Amino acid sequence: MLGHPEGEVVLTKACKTRDIIQMIPTLASCSFDEIVNAAGPDQAQWLQLYVNSDRQISEKFVRHAESRGMKGLFITADAPQLELTLLKFPAGHREKDMRQKYSQEAPDEISRNSTEVVRDQGAARAISNFIDPSLCWDDIAWFKSITNMPILIKGIQTAQDAVLAAKYGCKGIVLSNHGGRQLDFAPSAIEILAEVMDALKRENLDEGFEVYIDGGIRRGSDIFKAIALGAKGVGIGRPFLVSYIYA
């Protein structure tokens, strides 16, 4: 609702007309089912998951998403701690988010998250209310036990972690620095793409393993550069937001 009265639903409709895959976020201004209901019969949608400290809630959400036709589960791993003081932990200290707080009524959370979140103190603090800081590689086996969706890790920042994701049985990764909002000194996805692809090839893990990048994609030539360096595709966030604000 921050950019358009229909919220993410308008993006669903736009993706349908242009045959673009939509990734549905855990925290949105519309409910999960509202977004899915707006999709066409053959429209591809993925689920982005912030893992809840209460794993039963995450399991319920994942199973519901699979039943609604989600084609992939993208587990966000680059925001395990937010809004902590820098003296305690080098987590995201999002000053802009803390200044520019927004107030918004929550959509129906039942089928999506079942978690009460504080929605008037900034996005980071809302996520901090429920996100699981103990998430680790061993949890991949648990996710594989509750869903048949291909599992990808979103937020990989090193070649070593890309290799680990493949070895733990993930189907792919998203190279991302969380839009530069989590750690402002983190490298951009395009900067680490080449070394990630080289590392996967050295380990013979690149076949059938999909690498995506997000952040900083502003024009078509950016997409071509990413594909030339080995990416399967790119994520586009801010350009979509700007387009429907000014359309």
PDB file of N, CA and C in Angstrom, residues 101-199:
ATOM      1  N   LYS A 101       9.183   6.042   9.779  1.00  0.00           N
ATOM      2  CA  LYS A 101       8.265   4.983  10.185  1.00  0.00           C
ATOM      3  C   LYS A 101       6.936   5.168   9.477  1.00  0.00           C
ATOM      4  N   TYR A 102       6.276   4.066   9.246  1.00  0.00           N
ATOM      5  CA  TYR A 102       4.960   4.142   8.620  1.00  0.00           C
ATOM      6  C   TYR A 102       3.960   3.407   9.491  1.00  0.00           C
ATOM      7  N   SER A 103       2.721   3.797   9.383  1.00  0.00           N
ATOM      8  CA  SER A 103       1.652   3.156  10.136  1.00  0.00           C
ATOM      9  C   SER A 103       0.673   2.548   9.158  1.00  0.00           C
ATOM     10  N   GLN A 104       0.393   1.258   9.345  1.00  0.00           N
ATOM     11  CA  GLN A 104      -0.435   0.549   8.383  1.00  0.00           C
ATOM     12  C   GLN A 104      -1.164  -0.589   9.070  1.00  0.00           C
ATOM     13  N   GLU A 105      -2.445  -0.739   8.755  1.00  0.00           N
ATOM     14  CA  GLU A 105      -3.175  -1.877   9.285  1.00  0.00           C
ATOM     15  C   GLU A 105      -2.688  -3.151   8.629  1.00  0.00           C
ATOM     16  N   ALA A 106      -2.598  -4.215   9.420  1.00  0.00           N
ATOM     17  CA  ALA A 106      -2.110  -5.487   8.879  1.00  0.00           C
ATOM     18  C   ALA A 106      -3.191  -6.162   8.053  1.00  0.00           C
ATOM     19  N   PRO A 107      -2.795  -6.828   6.970  1.00  0.00           N
ATOM     20  CA  PRO A 107      -3.755  -7.645   6.223  1.00  0.00           C
ATOM     21  C   PRO A 107      -4.045  -8.920   6.986  1.00  0.00           C
ATOM     22  N   ASP A 108      -4.915  -9.754   6.447  1.00  0.00           N
ATOM     23  CA  ASP A 108      -5.232 -11.029   7.065  1.00  0.00           C
ATOM     24  C   ASP A 108      -3.968 -11.879   7.147  1.00  0.00           C
ATOM     25  N   GLU A 109      -3.531 -12.199   8.361  1.00  0.00           N
ATOM     26  CA  GLU A 109      -2.276 -12.911   8.550  1.00  0.00           C
ATOM     27  C   GLU A 109      -2.470 -14.422   8.686  1.00  0.00           C
ATOM     28  N   ILE A 110      -3.707 -14.905   8.729  1.00  0.00           N
ATOM     29  CA  ILE A 110      -3.950 -16.285   9.138  1.00  0.00           C
ATOM     30  C   ILE A 110      -3.231 -17.282   8.255  1.00  0.00           C
ATOM     31  N   SER A 111      -3.390 -17.173   6.946  1.00  0.00           N
ATOM     32  CA  SER A 111      -2.800 -18.161   6.060  1.00  0.00           C
ATOM     33  C   SER A 111      -1.356 -17.858   5.729  1.00  0.00           C
ATOM     34  N   ARG A 112      -0.866 -16.724   6.171  1.00  0.00           N
ATOM     35  CA  ARG A 112       0.449 -16.307   5.733  1.00  0.00           C
ATOM     36  C   ARG A 112       1.492 -16.407   6.824  1.00  0.00           C
ATOM     37  N   ASN A 113       1.198 -15.891   8.008  1.00  0.00           N
ATOM     38  CA  ASN A 113       2.256 -15.773   8.994  1.00  0.00           C
ATOM     39  C   ASN A 113       1.794 -16.094  10.408  1.00  0.00           C
ATOM     40  N   SER A 114       0.557 -15.754  10.717  1.00  0.00           N
ATOM     41  CA  SER A 114      -0.016 -16.004  12.038  1.00  0.00           C
ATOM     42  C   SER A 114       0.807 -15.359  13.150  1.00  0.00           C
ATOM     43  N   THR A 115       1.496 -14.288  12.856  1.00  0.00           N
ATOM     44  CA  THR A 115       2.333 -13.620  13.839  1.00  0.00           C
ATOM     45  C   THR A 115       1.937 -12.153  13.922  1.00  0.00           C
ATOM     46  N   GLU A 116       1.733 -11.680  15.144  1.00  0.00           N
ATOM     47  CA  GLU A 116       1.464 -10.264  15.338  1.00  0.00           C
ATOM     48  C   GLU A 116       2.770  -9.499  15.166  1.00  0.00           C
ATOM     49  N   VAL A 117       2.773  -8.530  14.289  1.00  0.00           N
ATOM     50  CA  VAL A 117       3.975  -7.734  14.079  1.00  0.00           C
ATOM     51  C   VAL A 117       3.648  -6.268  14.332  1.00  0.00           C
ATOM     52  N   VAL A 118       4.632  -5.551  14.862  1.00  0.00           N
ATOM     53  CA  VAL A 118       4.492  -4.117  15.082  1.00  0.00           C
ATOM     54  C   VAL A 118       4.717  -3.424  13.753  1.00  0.00           C
ATOM     55  N   ARG A 119       3.678  -2.796  13.208  1.00  0.00           N
ATOM     56  CA  ARG A 119       3.743  -2.284  11.854  1.00  0.00           C
ATOM     57  C   ARG A 119       3.864  -0.758  11.806  1.00  0.00           C
ATOM     58  N   ASP A 120       4.130  -0.122  12.942  1.00  0.00           N
ATOM     59  CA  ASP A 120       4.225   1.331  12.932  1.00  0.00           C
ATOM     60  C   ASP A 120       5.588   1.825  13.416  1.00  0.00           C
ATOM     61  N   GLN A 121       6.595   0.937  13.422  1.00  0.00           N
ATOM     62  CA  GLN A 121       7.915   1.334  13.889  1.00  0.00           C
ATOM     63  C   GLN A 121       9.011   1.016  12.880  1.00  0.00           C
ATOM     64  N   GLY A 122       8.628   0.847  11.617  1.00  0.00           N
ATOM     65  CA  GLY A 122       9.615   0.551  10.589  1.00  0.00           C
ATOM     66  C   GLY A 122       9.666  -0.931  10.281  1.00  0.00           C
ATOM     67  N   ALA A 123      10.069  -1.238   9.045  1.00  0.00           N
ATOM     68  CA  ALA A 123      10.058  -2.621   8.588  1.00  0.00           C
ATOM     69  C   ALA A 123      11.028  -3.499   9.361  1.00  0.00           C
ATOM     70  N   ALA A 124      12.210  -2.976   9.673  1.00  0.00           N
ATOM     71  CA  ALA A 124      13.211  -3.787  10.347  1.00  0.00           C
ATOM     72  C   ALA A 124      12.726  -4.282  11.698  1.00  0.00           C
ATOM     73  N   ARG A 125      12.123  -3.391  12.465  1.00  0.00           N
ATOM     74  CA  ARG A 125      11.645  -3.797  13.781  1.00  0.00           C
ATOM     75  C   ARG A 125      10.471  -4.769  13.664  1.00  0.00           C
ATOM     76  N   ALA A 126       9.658  -4.604  12.634  1.00  0.00           N
ATOM     77  CA  ALA A 126       8.562  -5.546  12.419  1.00  0.00           C
ATOM     78  C   ALA A 126       9.096  -6.956  12.199  1.00  0.00           C
ATOM     79  N   ILE A 127      10.144  -7.060  11.374  1.00  0.00           N
ATOM     80  CA  ILE A 127      10.743  -8.363  11.111  1.00  0.00           C
ATOM     81  C   ILE A 127      11.378  -8.919  12.376  1.00  0.00           C
ATOM     82  N   SER A 128      12.008  -8.054  13.170  1.00  0.00           N
ATOM     83  CA  SER A 128      12.721  -8.490  14.360  1.00  0.00           C
ATOM     84  C   SER A 128      11.799  -9.159  15.371  1.00  0.00           C
ATOM     85  N   ASN A 129      10.504  -8.884  15.284  1.00  0.00           N
ATOM     86  CA  ASN A 129       9.570  -9.457  16.241  1.00  0.00           C
ATOM     87  C   ASN A 129       9.491 -10.971  16.153  1.00  0.00           C
ATOM     88  N   PHE A 130       9.763 -11.540  14.984  1.00  0.00           N
ATOM     89  CA  PHE A 130       9.529 -12.975  14.845  1.00  0.00           C
ATOM     90  C   PHE A 130      10.635 -13.745  14.138  1.00  0.00           C
ATOM     91  N   ILE A 131      11.566 -13.095  13.466  1.00  0.00           N
ATOM     92  CA  ILE A 131      12.551 -13.801  12.667  1.00  0.00           C
ATOM     93  C   ILE A 131      13.464 -14.656  13.551  1.00  0.00           C
ATOM     94  N   ASP A 132      13.850 -15.835  13.038  1.00  0.00           N
ATOM     95  CA  ASP A 132      14.644 -16.791  13.799  1.00  0.00           C
ATOM     96  C   ASP A 132      16.135 -16.537  13.593  1.00  0.00           C
ATOM     97  N   PRO A 133      16.857 -16.078  14.625  1.00  0.00           N
ATOM     98  CA  PRO A 133      18.292 -15.803  14.462  1.00  0.00           C
ATOM     99  C   PRO A 133      19.148 -17.060  14.478  1.00  0.00           C
ATOM    100  N   SER A 134      18.540 -18.217  14.794  1.00  0.00           N
ATOM    101  CA  SER A 134      19.317 -19.461  14.882  1.00  0.00           C
ATOM    102  C   SER A 134      19.353 -20.234  13.567  1.00  0.00           C
ATOM    103  N   LEU A 135      18.759 -19.687  12.518  1.00  0.00           N
ATOM    104  CA  LEU A 135      18.709 -20.373  11.228  1.00  0.00           C
ATOM    105  C   LEU A 135      20.117 -20.765  10.777  1.00  0.00           C
ATOM    106  N   CYS A 136      20.270 -22.045  10.359  1.00  0.00           N
ATOM    107  CA  CYS A 136      21.593 -22.524   9.939  1.00  0.00           C
ATOM    108  C   CYS A 136      21.438 -23.549   8.819  1.00  0.00           C
ATOM    109  N   TRP A 137      22.591 -24.012   8.308  1.00  0.00           N
ATOM    110  CA  TRP A 137      22.574 -24.924   7.168  1.00  0.00           C
ATOM    111  C   TRP A 137      21.823 -26.220   7.487  1.00  0.00           C
ATOM    112  N   ASP A 138      21.913 -26.702   8.705  1.00  0.00           N
ATOM    113  CA  ASP A 138      21.245 -27.959   9.053  1.00  0.00           C
ATOM    114  C   ASP A 138      19.726 -27.872   8.910  1.00  0.00           C
ATOM    115  N   ASP A 139      19.188 -26.652   8.908  1.00  0.00           N
ATOM    116  CA  ASP A 139      17.738 -26.489   8.784  1.00  0.00           C
ATOM    117  C   ASP A 139      17.237 -26.798   7.371  1.00  0.00           C
ATOM    118  N   ILE A 140      18.118 -26.855   6.403  1.00  0.00           N
ATOM    119  CA  ILE A 140      17.698 -27.164   5.038  1.00  0.00           C
ATOM    120  C   ILE A 140      17.016 -28.534   4.992  1.00  0.00           C
ATOM    121  N   ALA A 141      17.557 -29.502   5.731  1.00  0.00           N
ATOM    122  CA  ALA A 141      16.973 -30.844   5.750  1.00  0.00           C
ATOM    123  C   ALA A 141      15.542 -30.798   6.259  1.00  0.00           C
ATOM    124  N   TRP A 142      15.275 -29.949   7.260  1.00  0.00           N
ATOM    125  CA  TRP A 142      13.909 -29.845   7.789  1.00  0.00           C
ATOM    126  C   TRP A 142      12.972 -29.247   6.744  1.00  0.00           C
ATOM    127  N   PHE A 143      13.415 -28.208   6.065  1.00  0.00           N
ATOM    128  CA  PHE A 143      12.571 -27.615   5.035  1.00  0.00           C
ATOM    129  C   PHE A 143      12.279 -28.603   3.915  1.00  0.00           C
ATOM    130  N   LYS A 144      13.275 -29.416   3.562  1.00  0.00           N
ATOM    131  CA  LYS A 144      13.059 -30.431   2.521  1.00  0.00           C
ATOM    132  C   LYS A 144      12.059 -31.486   2.966  1.00  0.00           C
ATOM    133  N   SER A 145      11.917 -31.657   4.281  1.00  0.00           N
ATOM    134  CA  SER A 145      10.977 -32.656   4.785  1.00  0.00           C
ATOM    135  C   SER A 145       9.534 -32.169   4.787  1.00  0.00           C
ATOM    136  N   ILE A 146       9.322 -30.854   4.662  1.00  0.00           N
ATOM    137  CA  ILE A 146       7.957 -30.325   4.748  1.00  0.00           C
ATOM    138  C   ILE A 146       7.429 -29.799   3.417  1.00  0.00           C
ATOM    139  N   THR A 147       8.269 -29.796   2.380  1.00  0.00           N
ATOM    140  CA  THR A 147       7.800 -29.276   1.098  1.00  0.00           C
ATOM    141  C   THR A 147       8.511 -29.957  -0.061  1.00  0.00           C
ATOM    142  N   ASN A 148       7.816 -30.026  -1.164  1.00  0.00           N
ATOM    143  CA  ASN A 148       8.411 -30.505  -2.413  1.00  0.00           C
ATOM    144  C   ASN A 148       8.853 -29.358  -3.318  1.00  0.00           C
ATOM    145  N   MET A 149       8.615 -28.131  -2.873  1.00  0.00           N
ATOM    146  CA  MET A 149       9.067 -26.993  -3.654  1.00  0.00           C
ATOM    147  C   MET A 149      10.598 -26.971  -3.698  1.00  0.00           C
ATOM    148  N   PRO A 150      11.184 -26.574  -4.824  1.00  0.00           N
ATOM    149  CA  PRO A 150      12.644 -26.379  -4.830  1.00  0.00           C
ATOM    150  C   PRO A 150      13.016 -25.290  -3.836  1.00  0.00           C
ATOM    151  N   ILE A 151      14.097 -25.517  -3.103  1.00  0.00           N
ATOM    152  CA  ILE A 151      14.532 -24.595  -2.060  1.00  0.00           C
ATOM    153  C   ILE A 151      15.759 -23.826  -2.526  1.00  0.00           C
ATOM    154  N   LEU A 152      15.684 -22.515  -2.420  1.00  0.00           N
ATOM    155  CA  LEU A 152      16.805 -21.645  -2.770  1.00  0.00           C
ATOM    156  C   LEU A 152      17.085 -20.724  -1.586  1.00  0.00           C
ATOM    157  N   ILE A 153      18.339 -20.325  -1.435  1.00  0.00           N
ATOM    158  CA  ILE A 153      18.723 -19.438  -0.342  1.00  0.00           C
ATOM    159  C   ILE A 153      18.912 -18.031  -0.895  1.00  0.00           C
ATOM    160  N   LYS A 154      18.230 -17.079  -0.300  1.00  0.00           N
ATOM    161  CA  LYS A 154      18.303 -15.679  -0.726  1.00  0.00           C
ATOM    162  C   LYS A 154      19.171 -14.894   0.253  1.00  0.00           C
ATOM    163  N   GLY A 155      20.208 -14.265  -0.289  1.00  0.00           N
ATOM    164  CA  GLY A 155      21.072 -13.451   0.554  1.00  0.00           C
ATOM    165  C   GLY A 155      22.487 -13.968   0.647  1.00  0.00           C
ATOM    166  N   ILE A 156      22.891 -14.812  -0.295  1.00  0.00           N
ATOM    167  CA  ILE A 156      24.262 -15.318  -0.315  1.00  0.00           C
ATOM    168  C   ILE A 156      25.217 -14.193  -0.701  1.00  0.00           C
ATOM    169  N   GLN A 157      26.367 -14.135  -0.023  1.00  0.00           N
ATOM    170  CA  GLN A 157      27.324 -13.056  -0.248  1.00  0.00           C
ATOM    171  C   GLN A 157      28.745 -13.535  -0.515  1.00  0.00           C
ATOM    172  N   THR A 158      28.976 -14.851  -0.473  1.00  0.00           N
ATOM    173  CA  THR A 158      30.316 -15.355  -0.724  1.00  0.00           C
ATOM    174  C   THR A 158      30.258 -16.599  -1.595  1.00  0.00           C
ATOM    175  N   ALA A 159      31.352 -16.866  -2.294  1.00  0.00           N
ATOM    176  CA  ALA A 159      31.446 -18.071  -3.110  1.00  0.00           C
ATOM    177  C   ALA A 159      31.386 -19.324  -2.238  1.00  0.00           C
ATOM    178  N   GLN A 160      31.978 -19.245  -1.048  1.00  0.00           N
ATOM    179  CA  GLN A 160      31.971 -20.408  -0.149  1.00  0.00           C
ATOM    180  C   GLN A 160      30.543 -20.798   0.242  1.00  0.00           C
ATOM    181  N   ASP A 161      29.720 -19.813   0.533  1.00  0.00           N
ATOM    182  CA  ASP A 161      28.337 -20.112   0.912  1.00  0.00           C
ATOM    183  C   ASP A 161      27.527 -20.611  -0.279  1.00  0.00           C
ATOM    184  N   ALA A 162      27.851 -20.150  -1.463  1.00  0.00           N
ATOM    185  CA  ALA A 162      27.183 -20.656  -2.667  1.00  0.00           C
ATOM    186  C   ALA A 162      27.453 -22.144  -2.830  1.00  0.00           C
ATOM    187  N   VAL A 163      28.699 -22.542  -2.619  1.00  0.00           N
ATOM    188  CA  VAL A 163      29.067 -23.958  -2.706  1.00  0.00           C
ATOM    189  C   VAL A 163      28.357 -24.761  -1.621  1.00  0.00           C
ATOM    190  N   LEU A 164      28.301 -24.221  -0.413  1.00  0.00           N
ATOM    191  CA  LEU A 164      27.613 -24.921   0.675  1.00  0.00           C
ATOM    192  C   LEU A 164      26.129 -25.113   0.365  1.00  0.00           C
ATOM    193  N   ALA A 165      25.499 -24.090  -0.202  1.00  0.00           N
ATOM    194  CA  ALA A 165      24.085 -24.198  -0.543  1.00  0.00           C
ATOM    195  C   ALA A 165      23.856 -25.358  -1.501  1.00  0.00           C
ATOM    196  N   ALA A 166      24.721 -25.485  -2.490  1.00  0.00           N
ATOM    197  CA  ALA A 166      24.593 -26.588  -3.449  1.00  0.00           C
ATOM    198  C   ALA A 166      24.827 -27.927  -2.762  1.00  0.00           C
ATOM    199  N   LYS A 167      25.825 -27.998  -1.892  1.00  0.00           N
ATOM    200  CA  LYS A 167      26.142 -29.257  -1.216  1.00  0.00           C
ATOM    201  C   LYS A 167      25.059 -29.674  -0.234  1.00  0.00           C
ATOM    202  N   TYR A 168      24.337 -28.729   0.322  1.00  0.00           N
ATOM    203  CA  TYR A 168      23.250 -29.058   1.244  1.00  0.00           C
ATOM    204  C   TYR A 168      21.943 -29.377   0.520  1.00  0.00           C
ATOM    205  N   GLY A 169      21.972 -29.375  -0.800  1.00  0.00           N
ATOM    206  CA  GLY A 169      20.820 -29.817  -1.571  1.00  0.00           C
ATOM    207  C   GLY A 169      19.876 -28.739  -2.030  1.00  0.00           C
ATOM    208  N   CYS A 170      20.283 -27.485  -1.933  1.00  0.00           N
ATOM    209  CA  CYS A 170      19.441 -26.409  -2.457  1.00  0.00           C
ATOM    210  C   CYS A 170      19.491 -26.430  -3.983  1.00  0.00           C
ATOM    211  N   LYS A 171      18.442 -25.903  -4.587  1.00  0.00           N
ATOM    212  CA  LYS A 171      18.369 -25.874  -6.048  1.00  0.00           C
ATOM    213  C   LYS A 171      18.944 -24.595  -6.637  1.00  0.00           C
ATOM    214  N   GLY A 172      19.276 -23.651  -5.776  1.00  0.00           N
ATOM    215  CA  GLY A 172      19.832 -22.414  -6.271  1.00  0.00           C
ATOM    216  C   GLY A 172      19.991 -21.399  -5.164  1.00  0.00           C
ATOM    217  N   ILE A 173      20.434 -20.207  -5.548  1.00  0.00           N
ATOM    218  CA  ILE A 173      20.672 -19.126  -4.599  1.00  0.00           C
ATOM    219  C   ILE A 173      20.303 -17.791  -5.240  1.00  0.00           C
ATOM    220  N   VAL A 174      20.124 -16.800  -4.397  1.00  0.00           N
ATOM    221  CA  VAL A 174      20.026 -15.416  -4.843  1.00  0.00           C
ATOM    222  C   VAL A 174      21.173 -14.656  -4.198  1.00  0.00           C
ATOM    223  N   LEU A 175      22.087 -14.139  -5.013  1.00  0.00           N
ATOM    224  CA  LEU A 175      23.141 -13.273  -4.499  1.00  0.00           C
ATOM    225  C   LEU A 175      22.514 -11.919  -4.208  1.00  0.00           C
ATOM    226  N   SER A 176      22.639 -11.472  -2.961  1.00  0.00           N
ATOM    227  CA  SER A 176      21.946 -10.253  -2.570  1.00  0.00           C
ATOM    228  C   SER A 176      22.604  -9.659  -1.333  1.00  0.00           C
ATOM    229  N   ASN A 177      22.605  -8.336  -1.249  1.00  0.00           N
ATOM    230  CA  ASN A 177      23.047  -7.663  -0.021  1.00  0.00           C
ATOM    231  C   ASN A 177      21.865  -6.981   0.673  1.00  0.00           C
ATOM    232  N   HIS A 178      20.679  -7.494   0.426  1.00  0.00           N
ATOM    233  CA  HIS A 178      19.448  -6.985   1.041  1.00  0.00           C
ATOM    234  C   HIS A 178      19.225  -5.512   0.685  1.00  0.00           C
ATOM    235  N   GLY A 179      19.542  -5.174  -0.560  1.00  0.00           N
ATOM    236  CA  GLY A 179      19.346  -3.801  -1.020  1.00  0.00           C
ATOM    237  C   GLY A 179      20.289  -2.797  -0.396  1.00  0.00           C
ATOM    238  N   GLY A 180      21.374  -3.302   0.236  1.00  0.00           N
ATOM    239  CA  GLY A 180      22.303  -2.406   0.904  1.00  0.00           C
ATOM    240  C   GLY A 180      21.792  -1.868   2.221  1.00  0.00           C
ATOM    241  N   ARG A 181      20.671  -2.397   2.702  1.00  0.00           N
ATOM    242  CA  ARG A 181      20.064  -1.861   3.928  1.00  0.00           C
ATOM    243  C   ARG A 181      20.491  -2.618   5.177  1.00  0.00           C
ATOM    244  N   GLN A 182      20.968  -3.848   5.019  1.00  0.00           N
ATOM    245  CA  GLN A 182      21.325  -4.636   6.192  1.00  0.00           C
ATOM    246  C   GLN A 182      22.740  -4.299   6.674  1.00  0.00           C
ATOM    247  N   LEU A 183      23.706  -4.340   5.768  1.00  0.00           N
ATOM    248  CA  LEU A 183      25.059  -3.874   6.058  1.00  0.00           C
ATOM    249  C   LEU A 183      25.496  -2.992   4.890  1.00  0.00           C
ATOM    250  N   ASP A 184      25.720  -1.725   5.157  1.00  0.00           N
ATOM    251  CA  ASP A 184      25.954  -0.796   4.051  1.00  0.00           C
ATOM    252  C   ASP A 184      27.313  -0.971   3.390  1.00  0.00           C
ATOM    253  N   PHE A 185      28.189  -1.815   3.968  1.00  0.00           N
ATOM    254  CA  PHE A 185      29.487  -2.045   3.342  1.00  0.00           C
ATOM    255  C   PHE A 185      29.539  -3.381   2.610  1.00  0.00           C
ATOM    256  N   ALA A 186      28.431  -4.080   2.511  1.00  0.00           N
ATOM    257  CA  ALA A 186      28.398  -5.371   1.826  1.00  0.00           C
ATOM    258  C   ALA A 186      28.539  -5.164   0.315  1.00  0.00           C
ATOM    259  N   PRO A 187      29.242  -6.058  -0.368  1.00  0.00           N
ATOM    260  CA  PRO A 187      29.412  -5.907  -1.821  1.00  0.00           C
ATOM    261  C   PRO A 187      28.103  -6.136  -2.550  1.00  0.00           C
ATOM    262  N   SER A 188      27.973  -5.538  -3.717  1.00  0.00           N
ATOM    263  CA  SER A 188      26.774  -5.745  -4.527  1.00  0.00           C
ATOM    264  C   SER A 188      26.815  -7.132  -5.149  1.00  0.00           C
ATOM    265  N   ALA A 189      25.656  -7.629  -5.549  1.00  0.00           N
ATOM    266  CA  ALA A 189      25.554  -8.977  -6.092  1.00  0.00           C
ATOM    267  C   ALA A 189      26.380  -9.147  -7.364  1.00  0.00           C
ATOM    268  N   ILE A 190      26.361  -8.156  -8.232  1.00  0.00           N
ATOM    269  CA  ILE A 190      27.075  -8.269  -9.500  1.00  0.00           C
ATOM    270  C   ILE A 190      28.587  -8.372  -9.284  1.00  0.00           C
ATOM    271  N   GLU A 191      29.086  -7.804  -8.180  1.00  0.00           N
ATOM    272  CA  GLU A 191      30.515  -7.846  -7.893  1.00  0.00           C
ATOM    273  C   GLU A 191      31.002  -9.255  -7.545  1.00  0.00           C
ATOM    274  N   ILE A 192      30.138 -10.058  -6.955  1.00  0.00           N
ATOM    275  CA  ILE A 192      30.571 -11.387  -6.515  1.00  0.00           C
ATOM    276  C   ILE A 192      30.080 -12.502  -7.443  1.00  0.00           C
ATOM    277  N   LEU A 193      29.304 -12.151  -8.461  1.00  0.00           N
ATOM    278  CA  LEU A 193      28.712 -13.166  -9.335  1.00  0.00           C
ATOM    279  C   LEU A 193      29.770 -14.011 -10.035  1.00  0.00           C
ATOM    280  N   ALA A 194      30.791 -13.383 -10.610  1.00  0.00           N
ATOM    281  CA  ALA A 194      31.796 -14.130 -11.375  1.00  0.00           C
ATOM    282  C   ALA A 194      32.531 -15.131 -10.494  1.00  0.00           C
ATOM    283  N   GLU A 195      32.945 -14.716  -9.286  1.00  0.00           N
ATOM    284  CA  GLU A 195      33.681 -15.637  -8.420  1.00  0.00           C
ATOM    285  C   GLU A 195      32.786 -16.755  -7.908  1.00  0.00           C
ATOM    286  N   VAL A 196      31.504 -16.478  -7.725  1.00  0.00           N
ATOM    287  CA  VAL A 196      30.566 -17.521  -7.318  1.00  0.00           C
ATOM    288  C   VAL A 196      30.437 -18.577  -8.408  1.00  0.00           C
ATOM    289  N   MET A 197      30.284 -18.132  -9.644  1.00  0.00           N
ATOM    290  CA  MET A 197      30.158 -19.087 -10.744  1.00  0.00           C
ATOM    291  C   MET A 197      31.429 -19.915 -10.909  1.00  0.00           C
ATOM    292  N   ASP A 198      32.587 -19.280 -10.763  1.00  0.00           N
ATOM    293  CA  ASP A 198      33.855 -20.003 -10.855  1.00  0.00           C
ATOM    294  C   ASP A 198      33.962 -21.069  -9.769  1.00  0.00           C
ATOM    295  N   ALA A 199      33.551 -20.719  -8.546  1.00  0.00           N
ATOM    296  CA  ALA A 199      33.634 -21.667  -7.433  1.00  0.00           C
ATOM    297  C   ALA A 199      32.705 -22.859  -7.650  1.00  0.00           C
TER     298      ALA A 199
END
